[in-house]
Amino acid sequence: MKRKVEKQHRRSIRLTGYDYAREGMYFFTICTYDRQFLFGNVVNGEMKLNEFGHIVAEEWRKSTDIRHEIELDTFIVMPNHLHGIVMVTDRDVGATGGSPFPAGPSKHSLGAFIAGFKSAITTRINKIRGTPEVSIWQRNYYEHVIRDDESLNLIREYIADNPIRWEFDAENPDAKTPNKECLTEKRATSRSPLP
């Protein structure tokens, strides 16, 4: 008996109708494949990068040399993910800093930046490990359009404080879970870092 195979459809996590190539500031999070700890460890509330973590930081710093349509803001590499803020500018850059994939995201967009950034890091790490074509990153990424200075400042604070909160971070498999009362109180008294 043949089984009917249903085609899986991935739901887009992007804002419907939003042009990610337009000028603006974006907060993003990229996680490693299967949330593997690849980039170092948090020790006493401070992130200690290993060789692969330093590669990620180097590629971040090089990004504006390669992709003239972006400006960099705050950034942090964590053991199995990273957070950053980039601004896509409306500059006429001549050459493209686009996606390395022909059917990829539109040129000069947040998606093109993320695709190129992930690709450069994957190439370098896999060359060192001798593991060509092994996934470093999960398929997608989280993004948030930053709409005002208050939101920008809250997100900058969230990024800077990430290592201090690591023991409670959802991306940390060994995270401590605060008791229900504490969690409810925190929700009632604090603002979300992502308005």
Short mmCIF file of N, CA, C and O in Angstrom, two decimals, residues 97-155:
data_model
loop_
_atom_site.label_atom_id
_atom_site.label_comp_id
_atom_site.label_asym_id
_atom_site.label_seq_id
_atom_site.Cartn_x
_atom_site.Cartn_y
_atom_site.Cartn_z
N GLY A 97 26.78 43.02 -2.17
CA GLY A 97 27.16 42.23 -1.02
C GLY A 97 26.10 41.18 -0.82
O GLY A 97 25.74 40.86 0.29
N GLY A 98 25.57 40.68 -1.88
CA GLY A 98 24.40 39.80 -1.85
C GLY A 98 24.70 38.38 -1.44
O GLY A 98 25.83 38.00 -1.14
N SER A 99 23.68 37.61 -1.45
CA SER A 99 23.73 36.20 -1.08
C SER A 99 24.60 35.44 -2.07
O SER A 99 24.61 35.72 -3.26
N PRO A 100 25.35 34.44 -1.58
CA PRO A 100 26.15 33.62 -2.49
C PRO A 100 25.31 32.64 -3.29
O PRO A 100 25.81 31.95 -4.15
N PHE A 101 24.02 32.60 -3.03
CA PHE A 101 23.14 31.66 -3.70
C PHE A 101 22.28 32.40 -4.73
O PHE A 101 21.66 33.41 -4.40
N PRO A 102 22.23 31.92 -5.99
CA PRO A 102 21.48 32.63 -7.03
C PRO A 102 20.01 32.86 -6.69
O PRO A 102 19.45 33.88 -7.04
N ALA A 103 19.38 31.93 -6.01
CA ALA A 103 17.95 32.08 -5.68
C ALA A 103 17.77 32.60 -4.27
O ALA A 103 16.71 32.50 -3.70
N GLY A 104 18.82 33.17 -3.70
CA GLY A 104 18.77 33.62 -2.32
C GLY A 104 18.05 34.94 -2.14
O GLY A 104 17.31 35.39 -3.01
N PRO A 105 18.27 35.57 -1.01
CA PRO A 105 17.59 36.82 -0.69
C PRO A 105 18.01 37.95 -1.63
O PRO A 105 19.04 37.88 -2.29
N SER A 106 17.19 39.00 -1.67
CA SER A 106 17.48 40.11 -2.56
C SER A 106 18.77 40.82 -2.15
O SER A 106 19.15 40.83 -0.99
N LYS A 107 19.43 41.40 -3.15
CA LYS A 107 20.69 42.09 -2.93
C LYS A 107 20.52 43.20 -1.90
O LYS A 107 19.47 43.83 -1.83
N HIS A 108 21.57 43.43 -1.13
CA HIS A 108 21.62 44.52 -0.16
C HIS A 108 20.58 44.41 0.93
O HIS A 108 20.21 45.40 1.55
N SER A 109 20.08 43.22 1.20
CA SER A 109 19.05 43.03 2.23
C SER A 109 19.67 42.41 3.47
O SER A 109 20.81 41.93 3.46
N LEU A 110 18.89 42.40 4.55
CA LEU A 110 19.33 41.72 5.77
C LEU A 110 19.61 40.25 5.47
O LEU A 110 20.61 39.70 5.91
N GLY A 111 18.73 39.61 4.70
CA GLY A 111 18.90 38.19 4.36
C GLY A 111 20.18 37.93 3.59
O GLY A 111 20.85 36.92 3.80
N ALA A 112 20.55 38.84 2.68
CA ALA A 112 21.80 38.69 1.92
C ALA A 112 23.00 38.79 2.85
O ALA A 112 23.96 38.03 2.74
N PHE A 113 22.94 39.74 3.78
CA PHE A 113 24.02 39.87 4.76
C PHE A 113 24.16 38.59 5.59
O PHE A 113 25.25 38.05 5.73
N ILE A 114 23.04 38.10 6.14
CA ILE A 114 23.08 36.90 6.98
C ILE A 114 23.60 35.70 6.18
O ILE A 114 24.43 34.94 6.67
N ALA A 115 23.12 35.53 4.95
CA ALA A 115 23.55 34.39 4.12
C ALA A 115 25.06 34.44 3.87
O ALA A 115 25.75 33.42 4.01
N GLY A 116 25.57 35.60 3.51
CA GLY A 116 27.00 35.74 3.26
C GLY A 116 27.83 35.56 4.51
O GLY A 116 28.89 34.92 4.50
N PHE A 117 27.37 36.11 5.61
CA PHE A 117 28.04 36.02 6.91
C PHE A 117 28.13 34.56 7.36
O PHE A 117 29.21 34.06 7.70
N LYS A 118 27.00 33.86 7.31
CA LYS A 118 26.98 32.45 7.70
C LYS A 118 27.87 31.61 6.79
O LYS A 118 28.60 30.72 7.25
N SER A 119 27.84 31.89 5.49
CA SER A 119 28.63 31.13 4.52
C SER A 119 30.13 31.29 4.77
O SER A 119 30.88 30.31 4.74
N ALA A 120 30.57 32.51 5.03
CA ALA A 120 32.00 32.77 5.26
C ALA A 120 32.48 32.03 6.50
O ALA A 120 33.57 31.41 6.50
N ILE A 121 31.70 32.06 7.56
CA ILE A 121 32.07 31.38 8.81
C ILE A 121 32.08 29.87 8.61
O ILE A 121 33.02 29.18 9.03
N THR A 122 31.07 29.34 7.95
CA THR A 122 31.00 27.90 7.69
C THR A 122 32.21 27.42 6.90
O THR A 122 32.82 26.40 7.25
N THR A 123 32.56 28.16 5.87
CA THR A 123 33.72 27.78 5.04
C THR A 123 34.99 27.73 5.87
O THR A 123 35.76 26.75 5.79
N ARG A 124 35.22 28.74 6.67
CA ARG A 124 36.46 28.79 7.47
C ARG A 124 36.51 27.69 8.53
O ARG A 124 37.53 27.03 8.70
N ILE A 125 35.41 27.50 9.25
CA ILE A 125 35.39 26.48 10.30
C ILE A 125 35.51 25.08 9.71
O ILE A 125 36.28 24.25 10.21
N ASN A 126 34.79 24.80 8.63
CA ASN A 126 34.87 23.47 8.03
C ASN A 126 36.23 23.19 7.43
O ASN A 126 36.68 22.04 7.42
N LYS A 127 36.92 24.21 6.96
CA LYS A 127 38.28 24.02 6.45
C LYS A 127 39.22 23.60 7.58
O LYS A 127 40.02 22.67 7.44
N ILE A 128 39.09 24.25 8.73
CA ILE A 128 39.92 23.91 9.89
C ILE A 128 39.61 22.49 10.38
O ILE A 128 40.52 21.72 10.70
N ARG A 129 38.33 22.15 10.44
CA ARG A 129 37.92 20.83 10.94
C ARG A 129 38.09 19.72 9.91
O ARG A 129 37.99 18.56 10.26
N GLY A 130 38.28 20.10 8.64
CA GLY A 130 38.34 19.09 7.60
C GLY A 130 37.00 18.42 7.38
O GLY A 130 36.92 17.22 7.11
N THR A 131 35.93 19.21 7.51
CA THR A 131 34.57 18.68 7.39
C THR A 131 33.79 19.47 6.34
O THR A 131 32.87 20.22 6.70
N PRO A 132 34.13 19.32 5.06
CA PRO A 132 33.41 20.08 4.04
C PRO A 132 31.92 19.72 4.04
O PRO A 132 31.55 18.58 4.29
N GLU A 133 31.11 20.73 3.80
CA GLU A 133 29.66 20.57 3.66
C GLU A 133 28.93 20.17 4.94
O GLU A 133 27.79 19.73 4.90
N VAL A 134 29.56 20.31 6.10
CA VAL A 134 28.88 20.03 7.37
C VAL A 134 28.22 21.32 7.83
O VAL A 134 28.81 22.39 7.80
N SER A 135 26.97 21.23 8.26
CA SER A 135 26.22 22.41 8.69
C SER A 135 26.78 22.97 9.99
O SER A 135 27.01 22.23 10.95
N ILE A 136 26.96 24.26 10.01
CA ILE A 136 27.35 24.98 11.22
C ILE A 136 26.12 25.65 11.83
O ILE A 136 25.99 25.75 13.04
N TRP A 137 25.20 26.10 10.97
CA TRP A 137 24.07 26.92 11.39
C TRP A 137 22.74 26.21 11.20
O TRP A 137 22.59 25.42 10.29
N GLN A 138 21.77 26.58 12.01
CA GLN A 138 20.40 26.16 11.74
C GLN A 138 19.94 26.89 10.48
O GLN A 138 20.54 27.87 10.06
N ARG A 139 18.90 26.40 9.86
CA ARG A 139 18.46 26.87 8.56
C ARG A 139 18.10 28.34 8.53
O ARG A 139 18.39 29.04 7.59
N ASN A 140 17.46 28.85 9.53
CA ASN A 140 16.93 30.20 9.48
C ASN A 140 17.56 31.07 10.54
O ASN A 140 18.56 30.70 11.15
N TYR A 141 16.98 32.20 10.81
CA TYR A 141 17.44 33.11 11.86
C TYR A 141 16.25 33.91 12.35
O TYR A 141 15.22 34.00 11.68
N TYR A 142 16.40 34.47 13.53
CA TYR A 142 15.37 35.34 14.08
C TYR A 142 15.76 36.78 13.77
O TYR A 142 16.93 37.14 13.88
N GLU A 143 14.80 37.62 13.39
CA GLU A 143 15.09 39.04 13.22
C GLU A 143 13.96 39.86 13.81
O GLU A 143 12.85 39.39 13.98
N HIS A 144 14.32 41.09 14.14
CA HIS A 144 13.37 42.04 14.70
C HIS A 144 13.69 43.40 14.10
O HIS A 144 14.85 43.83 14.12
N VAL A 145 12.70 44.06 13.54
CA VAL A 145 12.88 45.39 12.97
C VAL A 145 12.89 46.39 14.13
O VAL A 145 11.93 46.44 14.91
N ILE A 146 13.96 47.16 14.25
CA ILE A 146 14.08 48.14 15.32
C ILE A 146 13.45 49.44 14.83
O ILE A 146 13.90 50.03 13.85
N ARG A 147 12.43 49.88 15.54
CA ARG A 147 11.63 51.01 15.05
C ARG A 147 11.90 52.34 15.75
O ARG A 147 11.51 53.38 15.26
N ASP A 148 12.55 52.31 16.93
CA ASP A 148 12.80 53.58 17.62
C ASP A 148 14.00 53.45 18.55
O ASP A 148 14.52 52.37 18.79
N ASP A 149 14.45 54.59 19.08
CA ASP A 149 15.64 54.62 19.94
C ASP A 149 15.44 53.86 21.24
O ASP A 149 16.37 53.23 21.74
N GLU A 150 14.24 53.89 21.80
CA GLU A 150 13.99 53.16 23.04
C GLU A 150 14.19 51.66 22.81
O GLU A 150 14.86 50.98 23.60
N SER A 151 13.63 51.15 21.73
CA SER A 151 13.79 49.74 21.40
C SER A 151 15.27 49.41 21.15
O SER A 151 15.79 48.41 21.63
N LEU A 152 15.96 50.28 20.40
CA LEU A 152 17.38 50.08 20.11
C LEU A 152 18.18 49.98 21.40
O LEU A 152 19.00 49.06 21.57
N ASN A 153 17.95 50.88 22.34
CA ASN A 153 18.70 50.87 23.60
C ASN A 153 18.41 49.64 24.44
O ASN A 153 19.31 49.07 25.06
N LEU A 154 17.14 49.20 24.47
CA LEU A 154 16.79 47.99 25.21
C LEU A 154 17.47 46.76 24.59
O LEU A 154 17.95 45.88 25.32
N ILE A 155 17.52 46.69 23.28
CA ILE A 155 18.15 45.55 22.61
C ILE A 155 19.66 45.56 22.81
O ILE A 155 20.28 44.52 23.04
#
